[in-house]
Short mmCIF file of C-alpha atoms in Angstrom, two decimals:
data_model
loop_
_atom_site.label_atom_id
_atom_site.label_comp_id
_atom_site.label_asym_id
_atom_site.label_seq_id
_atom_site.Cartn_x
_atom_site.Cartn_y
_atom_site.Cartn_z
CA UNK A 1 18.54 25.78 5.38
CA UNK A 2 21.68 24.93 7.29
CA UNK A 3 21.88 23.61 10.48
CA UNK A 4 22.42 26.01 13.16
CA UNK A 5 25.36 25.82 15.41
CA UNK A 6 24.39 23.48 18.83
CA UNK A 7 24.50 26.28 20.97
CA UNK A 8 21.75 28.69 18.91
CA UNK A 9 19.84 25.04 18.73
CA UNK A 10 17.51 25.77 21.66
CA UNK A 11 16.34 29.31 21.09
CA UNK A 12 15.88 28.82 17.16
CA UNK A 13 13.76 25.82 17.97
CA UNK A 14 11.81 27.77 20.21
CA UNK A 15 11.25 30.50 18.43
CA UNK A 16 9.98 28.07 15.64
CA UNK A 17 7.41 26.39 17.53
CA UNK A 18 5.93 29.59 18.49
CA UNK A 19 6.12 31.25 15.42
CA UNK A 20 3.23 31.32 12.97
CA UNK A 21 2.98 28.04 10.76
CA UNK A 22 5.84 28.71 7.90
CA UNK A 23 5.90 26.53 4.96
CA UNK A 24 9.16 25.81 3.81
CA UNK A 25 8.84 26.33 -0.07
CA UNK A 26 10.42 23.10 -1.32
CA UNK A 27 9.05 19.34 -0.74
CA UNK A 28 12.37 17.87 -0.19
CA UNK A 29 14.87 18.19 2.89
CA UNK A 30 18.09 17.30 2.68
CA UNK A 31 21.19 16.45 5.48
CA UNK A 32 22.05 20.44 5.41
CA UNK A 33 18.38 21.23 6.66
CA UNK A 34 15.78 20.43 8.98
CA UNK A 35 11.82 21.42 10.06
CA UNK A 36 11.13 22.27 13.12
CA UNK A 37 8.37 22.55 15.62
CA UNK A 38 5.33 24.49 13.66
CA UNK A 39 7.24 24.71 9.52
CA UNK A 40 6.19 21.95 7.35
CA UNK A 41 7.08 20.86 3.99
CA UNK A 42 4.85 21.27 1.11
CA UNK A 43 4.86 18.99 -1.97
CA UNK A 44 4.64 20.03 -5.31
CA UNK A 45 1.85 20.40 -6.27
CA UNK A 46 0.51 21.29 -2.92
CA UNK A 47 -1.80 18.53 -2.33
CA UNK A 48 0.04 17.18 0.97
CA UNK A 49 1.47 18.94 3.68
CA UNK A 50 4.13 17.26 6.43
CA UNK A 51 5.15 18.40 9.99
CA UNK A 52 4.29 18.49 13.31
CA UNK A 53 0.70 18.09 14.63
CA UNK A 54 -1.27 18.41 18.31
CA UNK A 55 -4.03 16.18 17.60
CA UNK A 56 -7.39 17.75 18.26
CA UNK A 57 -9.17 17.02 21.85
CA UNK A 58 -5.67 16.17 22.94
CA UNK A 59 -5.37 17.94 26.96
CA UNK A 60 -1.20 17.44 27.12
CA UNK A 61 0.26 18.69 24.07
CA UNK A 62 2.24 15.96 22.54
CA UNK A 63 3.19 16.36 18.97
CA UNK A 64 3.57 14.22 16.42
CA UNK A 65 5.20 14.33 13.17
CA UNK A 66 2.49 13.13 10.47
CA UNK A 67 1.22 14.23 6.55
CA UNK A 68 -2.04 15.57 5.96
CA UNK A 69 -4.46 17.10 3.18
CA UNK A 70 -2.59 20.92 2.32
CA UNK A 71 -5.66 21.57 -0.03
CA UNK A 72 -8.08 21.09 2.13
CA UNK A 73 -9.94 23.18 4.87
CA UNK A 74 -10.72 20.12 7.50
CA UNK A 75 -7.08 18.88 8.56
CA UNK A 76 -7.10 15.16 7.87
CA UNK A 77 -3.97 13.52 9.08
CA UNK A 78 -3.12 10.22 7.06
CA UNK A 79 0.25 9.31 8.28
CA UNK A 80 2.05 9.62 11.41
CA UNK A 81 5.49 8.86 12.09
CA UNK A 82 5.72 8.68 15.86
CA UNK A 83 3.02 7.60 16.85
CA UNK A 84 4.17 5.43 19.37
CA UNK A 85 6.53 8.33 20.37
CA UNK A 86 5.47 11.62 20.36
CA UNK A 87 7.77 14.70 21.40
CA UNK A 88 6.18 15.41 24.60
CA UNK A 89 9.08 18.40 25.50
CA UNK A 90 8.73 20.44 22.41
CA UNK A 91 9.74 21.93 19.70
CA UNK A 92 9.76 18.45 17.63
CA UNK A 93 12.68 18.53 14.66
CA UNK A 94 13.04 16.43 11.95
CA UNK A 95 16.15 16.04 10.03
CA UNK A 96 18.40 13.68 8.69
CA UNK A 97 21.14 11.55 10.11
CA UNK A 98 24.68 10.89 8.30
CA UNK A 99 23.32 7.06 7.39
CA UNK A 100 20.25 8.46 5.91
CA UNK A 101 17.87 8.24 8.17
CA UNK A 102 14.68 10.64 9.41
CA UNK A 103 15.11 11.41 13.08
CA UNK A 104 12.88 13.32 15.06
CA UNK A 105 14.15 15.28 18.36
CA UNK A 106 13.09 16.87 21.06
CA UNK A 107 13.71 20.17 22.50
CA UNK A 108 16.66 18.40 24.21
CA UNK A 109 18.07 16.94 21.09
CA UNK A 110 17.10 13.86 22.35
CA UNK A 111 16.06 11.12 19.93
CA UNK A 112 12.09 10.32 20.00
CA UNK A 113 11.97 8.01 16.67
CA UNK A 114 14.23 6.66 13.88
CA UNK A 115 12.86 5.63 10.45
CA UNK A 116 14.96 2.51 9.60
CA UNK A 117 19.11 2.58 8.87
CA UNK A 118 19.38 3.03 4.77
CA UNK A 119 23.14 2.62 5.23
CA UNK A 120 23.80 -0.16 7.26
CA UNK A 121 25.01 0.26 10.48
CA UNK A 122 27.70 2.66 10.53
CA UNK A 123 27.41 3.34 7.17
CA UNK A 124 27.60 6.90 5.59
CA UNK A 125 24.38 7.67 2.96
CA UNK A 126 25.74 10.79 0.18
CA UNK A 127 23.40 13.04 -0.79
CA UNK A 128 20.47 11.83 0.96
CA UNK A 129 17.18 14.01 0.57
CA UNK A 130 13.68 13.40 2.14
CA UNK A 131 10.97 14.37 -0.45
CA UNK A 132 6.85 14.69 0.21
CA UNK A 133 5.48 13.11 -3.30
CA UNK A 134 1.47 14.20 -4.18
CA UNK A 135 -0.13 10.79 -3.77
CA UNK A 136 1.49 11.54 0.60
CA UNK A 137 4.57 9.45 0.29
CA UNK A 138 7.49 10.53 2.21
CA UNK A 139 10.37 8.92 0.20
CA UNK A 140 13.69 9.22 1.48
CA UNK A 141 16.65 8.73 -1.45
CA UNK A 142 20.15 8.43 -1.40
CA UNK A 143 23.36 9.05 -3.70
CA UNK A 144 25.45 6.04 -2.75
CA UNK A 145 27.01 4.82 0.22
CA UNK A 146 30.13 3.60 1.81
CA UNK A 147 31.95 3.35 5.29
CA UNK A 148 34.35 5.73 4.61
CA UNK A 149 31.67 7.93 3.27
CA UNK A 150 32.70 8.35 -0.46
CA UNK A 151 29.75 8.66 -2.90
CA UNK A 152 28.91 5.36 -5.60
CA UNK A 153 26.85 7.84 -7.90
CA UNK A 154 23.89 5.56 -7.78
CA UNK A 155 20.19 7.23 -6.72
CA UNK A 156 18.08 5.11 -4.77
CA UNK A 157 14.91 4.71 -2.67
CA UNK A 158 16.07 3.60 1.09
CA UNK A 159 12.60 4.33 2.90
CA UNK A 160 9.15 5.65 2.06
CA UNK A 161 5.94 6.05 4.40
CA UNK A 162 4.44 4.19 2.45
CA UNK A 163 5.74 1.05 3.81
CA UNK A 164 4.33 2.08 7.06
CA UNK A 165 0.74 2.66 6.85
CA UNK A 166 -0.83 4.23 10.56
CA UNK A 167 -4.83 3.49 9.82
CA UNK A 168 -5.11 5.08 6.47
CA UNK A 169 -4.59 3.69 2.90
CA UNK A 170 -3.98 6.26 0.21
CA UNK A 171 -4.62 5.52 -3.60
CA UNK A 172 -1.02 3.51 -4.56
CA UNK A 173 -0.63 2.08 -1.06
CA UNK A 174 -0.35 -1.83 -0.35
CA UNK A 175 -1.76 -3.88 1.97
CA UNK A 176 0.07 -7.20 2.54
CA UNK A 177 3.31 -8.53 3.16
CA UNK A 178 6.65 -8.55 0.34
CA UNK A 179 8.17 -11.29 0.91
CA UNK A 180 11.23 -10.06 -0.08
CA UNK A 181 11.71 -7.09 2.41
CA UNK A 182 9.89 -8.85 5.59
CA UNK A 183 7.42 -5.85 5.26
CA UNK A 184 4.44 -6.47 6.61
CA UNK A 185 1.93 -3.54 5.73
CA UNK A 186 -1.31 -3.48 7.68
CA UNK A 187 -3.38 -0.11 8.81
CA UNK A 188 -3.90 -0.01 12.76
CA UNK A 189 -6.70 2.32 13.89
CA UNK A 190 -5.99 5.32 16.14
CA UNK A 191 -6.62 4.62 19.87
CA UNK A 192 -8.97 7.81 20.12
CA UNK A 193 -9.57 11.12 17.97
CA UNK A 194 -7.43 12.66 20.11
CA UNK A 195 -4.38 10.06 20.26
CA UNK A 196 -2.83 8.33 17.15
CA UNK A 197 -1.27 5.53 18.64
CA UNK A 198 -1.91 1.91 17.98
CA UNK A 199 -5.45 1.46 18.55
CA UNK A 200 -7.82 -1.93 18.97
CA UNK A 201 -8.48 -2.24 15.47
CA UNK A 202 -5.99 -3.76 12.64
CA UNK A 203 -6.62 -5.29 9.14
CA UNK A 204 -3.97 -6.66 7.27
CA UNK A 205 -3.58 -9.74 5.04
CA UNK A 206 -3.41 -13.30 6.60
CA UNK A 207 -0.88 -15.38 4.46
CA UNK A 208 -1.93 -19.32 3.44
CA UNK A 209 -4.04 -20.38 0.50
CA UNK A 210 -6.36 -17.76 -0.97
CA UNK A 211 -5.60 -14.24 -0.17
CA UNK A 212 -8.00 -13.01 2.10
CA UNK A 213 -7.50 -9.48 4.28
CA UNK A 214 -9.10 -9.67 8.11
CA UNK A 215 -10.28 -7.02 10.59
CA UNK A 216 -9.02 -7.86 14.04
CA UNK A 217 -9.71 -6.31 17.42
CA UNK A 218 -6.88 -7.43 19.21
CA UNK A 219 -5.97 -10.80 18.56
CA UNK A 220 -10.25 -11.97 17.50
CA UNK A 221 -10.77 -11.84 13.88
CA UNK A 222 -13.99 -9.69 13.67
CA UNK A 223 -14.55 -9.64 9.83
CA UNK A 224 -13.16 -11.47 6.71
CA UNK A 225 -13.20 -9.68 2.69
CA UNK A 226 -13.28 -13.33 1.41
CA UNK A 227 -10.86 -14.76 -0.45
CA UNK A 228 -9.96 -13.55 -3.86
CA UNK A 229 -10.48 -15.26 -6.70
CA UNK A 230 -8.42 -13.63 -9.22
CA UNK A 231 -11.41 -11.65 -10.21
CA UNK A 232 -13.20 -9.90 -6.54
CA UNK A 233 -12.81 -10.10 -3.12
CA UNK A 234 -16.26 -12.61 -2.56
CA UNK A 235 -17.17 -11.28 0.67
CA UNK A 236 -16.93 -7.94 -1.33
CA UNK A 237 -18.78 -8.65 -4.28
CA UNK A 238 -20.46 -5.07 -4.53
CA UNK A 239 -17.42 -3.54 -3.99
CA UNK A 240 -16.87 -2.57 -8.01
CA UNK A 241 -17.51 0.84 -9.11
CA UNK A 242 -16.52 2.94 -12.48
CA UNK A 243 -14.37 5.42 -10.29
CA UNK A 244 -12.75 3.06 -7.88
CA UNK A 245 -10.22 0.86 -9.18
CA UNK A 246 -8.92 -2.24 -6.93
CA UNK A 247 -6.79 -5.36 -7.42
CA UNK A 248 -5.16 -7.93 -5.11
CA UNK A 249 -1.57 -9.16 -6.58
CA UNK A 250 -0.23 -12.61 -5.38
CA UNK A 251 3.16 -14.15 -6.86
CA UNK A 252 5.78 -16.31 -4.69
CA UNK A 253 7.43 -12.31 -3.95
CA UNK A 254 4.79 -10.54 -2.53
CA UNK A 255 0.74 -10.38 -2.23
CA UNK A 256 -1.05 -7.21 -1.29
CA UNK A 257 -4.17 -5.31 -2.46
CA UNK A 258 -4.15 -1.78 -3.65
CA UNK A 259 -6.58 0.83 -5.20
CA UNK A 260 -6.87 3.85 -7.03
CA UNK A 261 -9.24 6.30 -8.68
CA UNK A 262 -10.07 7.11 -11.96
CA UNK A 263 -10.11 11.02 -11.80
CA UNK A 264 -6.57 11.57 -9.87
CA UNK A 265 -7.76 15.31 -9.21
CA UNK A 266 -10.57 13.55 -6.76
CA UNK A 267 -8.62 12.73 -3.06
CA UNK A 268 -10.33 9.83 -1.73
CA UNK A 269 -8.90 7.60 1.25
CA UNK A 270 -9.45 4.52 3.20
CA UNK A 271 -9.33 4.22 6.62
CA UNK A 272 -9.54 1.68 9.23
CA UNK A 273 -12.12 3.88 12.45
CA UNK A 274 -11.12 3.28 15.86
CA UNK A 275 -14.43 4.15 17.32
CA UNK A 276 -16.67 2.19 15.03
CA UNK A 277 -14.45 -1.14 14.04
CA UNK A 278 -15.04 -0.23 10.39
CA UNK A 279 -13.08 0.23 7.21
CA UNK A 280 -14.43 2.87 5.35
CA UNK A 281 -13.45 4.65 2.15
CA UNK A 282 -14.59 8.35 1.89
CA UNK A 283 -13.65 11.19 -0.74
CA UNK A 284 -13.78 14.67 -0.45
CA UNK A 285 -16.42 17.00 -1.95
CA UNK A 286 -15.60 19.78 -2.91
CA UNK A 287 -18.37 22.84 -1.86
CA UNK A 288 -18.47 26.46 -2.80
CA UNK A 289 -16.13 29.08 -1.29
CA UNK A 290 -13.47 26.49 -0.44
CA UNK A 291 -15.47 24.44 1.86
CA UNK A 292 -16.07 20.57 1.42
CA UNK A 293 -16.46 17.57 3.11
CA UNK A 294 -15.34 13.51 3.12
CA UNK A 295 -17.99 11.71 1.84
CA UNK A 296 -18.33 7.70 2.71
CA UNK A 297 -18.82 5.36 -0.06
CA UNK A 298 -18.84 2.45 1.97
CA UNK A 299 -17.94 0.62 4.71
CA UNK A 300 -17.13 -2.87 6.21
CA UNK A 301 -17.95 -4.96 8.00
CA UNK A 302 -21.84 -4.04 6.47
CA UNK A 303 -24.07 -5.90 8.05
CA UNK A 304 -24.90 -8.67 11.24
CA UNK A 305 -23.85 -11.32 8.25
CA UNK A 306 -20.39 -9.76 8.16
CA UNK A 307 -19.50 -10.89 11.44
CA UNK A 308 -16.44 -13.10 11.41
CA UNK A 309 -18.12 -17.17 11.13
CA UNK A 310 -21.37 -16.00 12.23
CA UNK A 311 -22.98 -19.16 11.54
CA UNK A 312 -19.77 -21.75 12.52
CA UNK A 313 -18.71 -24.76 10.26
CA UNK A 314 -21.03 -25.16 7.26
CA UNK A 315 -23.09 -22.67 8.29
CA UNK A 316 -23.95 -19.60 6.34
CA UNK A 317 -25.40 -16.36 7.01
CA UNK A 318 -28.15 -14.77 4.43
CA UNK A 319 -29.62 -10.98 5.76
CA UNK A 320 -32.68 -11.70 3.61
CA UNK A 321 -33.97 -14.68 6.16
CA UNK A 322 -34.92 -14.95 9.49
CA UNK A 323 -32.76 -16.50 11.57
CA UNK A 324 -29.93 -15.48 9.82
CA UNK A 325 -28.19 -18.57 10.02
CA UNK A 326 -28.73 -21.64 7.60
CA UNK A 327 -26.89 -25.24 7.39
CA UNK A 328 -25.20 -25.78 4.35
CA UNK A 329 -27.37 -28.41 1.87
CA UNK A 330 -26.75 -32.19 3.55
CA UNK A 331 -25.99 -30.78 6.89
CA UNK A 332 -28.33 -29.65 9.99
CA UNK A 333 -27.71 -27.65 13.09
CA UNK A 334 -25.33 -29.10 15.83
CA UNK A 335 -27.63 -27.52 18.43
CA UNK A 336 -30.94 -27.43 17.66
CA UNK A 337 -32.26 -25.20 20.80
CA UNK A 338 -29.57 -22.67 20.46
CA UNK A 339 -30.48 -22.68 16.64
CA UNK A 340 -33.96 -22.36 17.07
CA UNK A 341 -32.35 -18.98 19.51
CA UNK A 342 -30.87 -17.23 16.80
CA UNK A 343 -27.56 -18.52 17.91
CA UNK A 344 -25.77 -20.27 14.97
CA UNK A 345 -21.73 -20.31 15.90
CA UNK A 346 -21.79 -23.67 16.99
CA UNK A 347 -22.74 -24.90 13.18
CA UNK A 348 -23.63 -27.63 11.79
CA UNK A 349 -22.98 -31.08 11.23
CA UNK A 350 -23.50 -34.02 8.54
CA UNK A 351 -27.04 -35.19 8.04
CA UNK A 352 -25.22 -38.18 6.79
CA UNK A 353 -20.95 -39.27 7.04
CA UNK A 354 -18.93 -39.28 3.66
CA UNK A 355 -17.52 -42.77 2.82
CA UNK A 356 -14.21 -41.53 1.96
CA UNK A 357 -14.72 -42.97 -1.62
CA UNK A 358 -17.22 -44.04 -4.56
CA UNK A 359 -20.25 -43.26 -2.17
CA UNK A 360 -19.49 -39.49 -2.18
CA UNK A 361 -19.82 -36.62 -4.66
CA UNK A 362 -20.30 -32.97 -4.45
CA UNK A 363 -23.47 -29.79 -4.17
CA UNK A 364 -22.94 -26.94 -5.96
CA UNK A 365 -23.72 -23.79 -4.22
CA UNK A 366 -22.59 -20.77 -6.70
CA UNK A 367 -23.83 -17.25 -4.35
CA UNK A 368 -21.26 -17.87 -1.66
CA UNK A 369 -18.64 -16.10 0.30
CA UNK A 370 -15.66 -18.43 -0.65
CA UNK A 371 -15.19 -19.94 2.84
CA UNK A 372 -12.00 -18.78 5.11
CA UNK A 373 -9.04 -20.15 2.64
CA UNK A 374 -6.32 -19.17 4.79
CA UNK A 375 -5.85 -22.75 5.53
CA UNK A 376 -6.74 -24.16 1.98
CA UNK A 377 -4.49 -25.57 -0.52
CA UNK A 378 -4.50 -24.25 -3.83
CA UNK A 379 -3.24 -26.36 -7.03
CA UNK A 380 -1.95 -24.57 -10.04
CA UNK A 381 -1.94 -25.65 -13.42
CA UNK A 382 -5.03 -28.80 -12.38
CA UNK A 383 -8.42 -28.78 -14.42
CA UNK A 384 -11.38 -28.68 -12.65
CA UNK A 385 -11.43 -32.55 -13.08
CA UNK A 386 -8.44 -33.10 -11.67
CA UNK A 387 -9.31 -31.31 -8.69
CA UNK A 388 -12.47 -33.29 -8.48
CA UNK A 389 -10.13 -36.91 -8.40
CA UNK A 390 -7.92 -34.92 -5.90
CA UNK A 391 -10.85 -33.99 -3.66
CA UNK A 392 -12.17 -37.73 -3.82
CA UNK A 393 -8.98 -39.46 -3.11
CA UNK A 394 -8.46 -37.38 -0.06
CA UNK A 395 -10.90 -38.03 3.25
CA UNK A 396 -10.58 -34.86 4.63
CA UNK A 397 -11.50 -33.00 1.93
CA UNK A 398 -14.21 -31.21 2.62
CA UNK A 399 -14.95 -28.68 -0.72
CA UNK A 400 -13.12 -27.51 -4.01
CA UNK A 401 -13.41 -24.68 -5.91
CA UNK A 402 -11.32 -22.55 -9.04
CA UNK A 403 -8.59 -20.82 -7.34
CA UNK A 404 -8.66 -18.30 -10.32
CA UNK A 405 -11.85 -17.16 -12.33
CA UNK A 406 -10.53 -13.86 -13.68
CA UNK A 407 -12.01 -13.61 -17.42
CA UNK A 408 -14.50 -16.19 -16.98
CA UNK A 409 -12.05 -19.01 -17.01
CA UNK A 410 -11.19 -22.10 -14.54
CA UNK A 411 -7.71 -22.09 -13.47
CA UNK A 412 -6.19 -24.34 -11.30
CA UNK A 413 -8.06 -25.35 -7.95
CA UNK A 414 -8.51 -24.55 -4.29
CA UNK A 415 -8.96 -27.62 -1.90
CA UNK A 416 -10.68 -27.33 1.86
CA UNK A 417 -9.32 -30.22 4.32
CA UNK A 418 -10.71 -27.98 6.90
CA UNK A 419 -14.75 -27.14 8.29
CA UNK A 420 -15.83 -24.64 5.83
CA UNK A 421 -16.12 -21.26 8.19
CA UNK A 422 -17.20 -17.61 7.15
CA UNK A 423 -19.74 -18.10 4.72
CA UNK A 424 -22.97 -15.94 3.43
CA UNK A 425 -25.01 -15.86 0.91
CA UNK A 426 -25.57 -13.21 -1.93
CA UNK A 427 -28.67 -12.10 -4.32
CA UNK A 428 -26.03 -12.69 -7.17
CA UNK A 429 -24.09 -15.42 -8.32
CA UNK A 430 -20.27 -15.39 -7.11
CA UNK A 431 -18.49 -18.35 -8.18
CA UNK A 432 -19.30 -22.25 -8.06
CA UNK A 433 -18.24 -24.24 -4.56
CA UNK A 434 -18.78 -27.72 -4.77
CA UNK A 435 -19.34 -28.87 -1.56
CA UNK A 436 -18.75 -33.06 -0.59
CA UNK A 437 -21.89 -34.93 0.71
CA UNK A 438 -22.62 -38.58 0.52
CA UNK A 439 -23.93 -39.44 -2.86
CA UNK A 440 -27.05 -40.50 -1.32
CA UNK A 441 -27.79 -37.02 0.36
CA UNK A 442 -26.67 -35.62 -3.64
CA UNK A 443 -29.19 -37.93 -4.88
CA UNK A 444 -31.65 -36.55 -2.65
CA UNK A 445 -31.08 -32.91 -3.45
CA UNK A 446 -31.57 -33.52 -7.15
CA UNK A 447 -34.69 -35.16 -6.44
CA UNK A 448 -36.11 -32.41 -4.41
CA UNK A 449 -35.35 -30.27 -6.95
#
């Protein structure tokens, strides 16, 4: 499809947002070509569908340019371009620029968003193309590039969607930050059914220590996964199932987590709700005659214990008790009448104070939540032993644990110098914390049994 002369512009787009909803038979768009208002790209296998969108409920008509389910009957929209921008005088276009970029315009050719420069500014991108892929990436790819505009003969991937999550992670997707880039991917809920911009909700990884992936409503941390261990997420230690497949990758490059499914005919998605303050992960069941529906698997945060340090320092949170909240072994509540109230974020506090030497050594408590590790240090390449020495010789260490336990094996070590925040306990053993006390308040423990 060529572009139409600048003068025909207007009418053509017109006639294309009123016209019925064409799909262009091809899942790639090239500089030549465009979509406009209602036509969509397909891709090839037809699982995904992109173009321009009203959301549902919405009263003024503002479009959006977003990918949703093409196989499906319920329209679920998993990625949207503008959504801080939408085309409010229609018909929206898409196309792409000289440099290589998507740009979306309005019915007065003016600019609404961008996706970043491939080309460097003022560059010239050869042979650029825009293709829909079937896990819902949107990759945009290039032939070379140069100033003057002449082609190197070398393909490459400039942009994809998938670097910009909205409030839905697809099977593939990352969540995290590549160090490299300066990307930062998170998923932001939807302010309201009826308007996909940046809503109150965002989880994303927080960098430091442990990886460990937070819920926020606005700038409050609401919910924590736990850190990772190399093996699970330990506020997520249920999360495990023989058709969902999830790891967390962390190297001195980049550390994000990402899933998939074992049957890649079944569409399944995760998705941070605006309305709840919950990330859930649904599929979709198929039903006779067409029909269907998304199905939840689960969701986060669970239950009252998954509130974000429920119980304060050295507190923990167990749903099986009443109150929730209990002091960690050698500690006891730094406010006994709000305790006693079922109010347990101010914590707890030492029954007795280390020694900061000899006269202190370490509880083990194994069906944790790792606490928050954000601010941890973690020691590669140190034994267990090591870290034990390392914990000692330091008075403001307050715990140590494996920093790796993937395969059933100890490697290197985590070290808190910080109040131990954001822990529960499970049915189920999740990995040994040792925990410093005063050796007398050890002794004690042993002796109680």
């Amino acid at each position: 499809m060529r572009a139409p002369p600048p003068s025909l512009l207007p009418l053509l787009l017109a006639t294309a947002f009123l016209s019925p909803s064409p799909s262009i038979a091809t899942d790639k768009l090239d500089q030549t070509a465009s979509i406009a208002g209602n036509q969509t790209l397909e891709s090839a296998g037809g699982v995904f569908r992109l173009g321009f969108f009203v959301p549902p409920g919405s009263s003024d008509g503002r479009a959006y340019l977003g990918i949703w389910y093409a196989s499906i009957p319920e329209k679920t929209v998993v990625w949207v371009a503008n959504r801080r921008n939408p085309v409010v005088r229609p018909p929206g276009v898409l196309t792409l620029s000289s440099d290589g970029r998507l740009v979306i315009l309005d019915g007065r050719n003016a600019t609404v968003w961008s996706s970043d420069n491939a080309a460097g500014s003022g560059g010239v991108a050869t042979r650029a193309t825009a293709q829909l892929l079937d896990n819902g990436d949107l990759v945009v790819s290039h032939g070379g590039e140069s100033q003057s505009g002449s082609t190197t003969g070398r393909t490459s991937v400039a942009w994809e969607s998938f670097d910009y999550p909205t409030d839905t992670l697809l099977p593939g997707m990352k969540l995290g930050v590549d160090g490299r880039s300066g990307i930062s991917r998170n998923i932001t809920s939807w302010r309201s059914a009826a308007d996909p911009s940046p809503g109150a909700y965002t989880f994303k990884l927080v960098s430091g220590g442990l990886p460990e992936f937070f819920l926020f409503r606005g700038l409050s941390k609401t919910y924590a996964s736990g850190p990772w261990n190399g093996a699970e997420l330990t506020g997520v230690p249920n999360l495990k199932s023989r058709d969902f497949i999830f790891t967390v990758l962390s190297n001195p490059d980049e550390t994000y987590y990402t899933y998939y499914v074992s049957d890649p005919s079944v569409l399944s998605r995760f998705v941070l709700n605006g309305t709840t303050g919950q990330v859930q992960r649904f599929s979709w069941h198929r039903g006779g005659g067409g029909g269907g529906g998304w199905s939840g698997f689960w969701h986060f945060p669970l239950d009252p214990c998954d509130s974000y340090a429920r119980c304060g320092a050295f507190g923990y949170c167990d749903v099986g008790q009443s109150p929730l909240c209990s002091c960690l072994p050698g500690f006891r509540p730094r406010s006994p009448q709000r305790w006693s109230l079922g109010d347990g974020s101010g914590g707890c506090v030492r029954t007795t104070n280390l020694s900061c030497g000899a006269g202190d050594g370490f509880w083990t408590v194994s069906r944790m939540k790792l606490p928050e590790a954000t601010s941890a240090t973690v020691h590669a390449g140190v034994t267990m032993d090591q870290c034990r020495k390392m914990c000692l010789g330091n008075c403001s260490c307050r715990a140590y644990a494996a920093a790796d336990v993937s395969g059933g094996i100890n490697r290197g070590c985590v070290i808190w110098a910080v109040d131990l925040i954001d822990m529960r306990q499970y049915p189920e053993v999740v990995q040994d914390v040792y925990i410093r006390l005063a050796q007398s308040e050890v002794d004690a423990l042993t002796a109680a049994g």
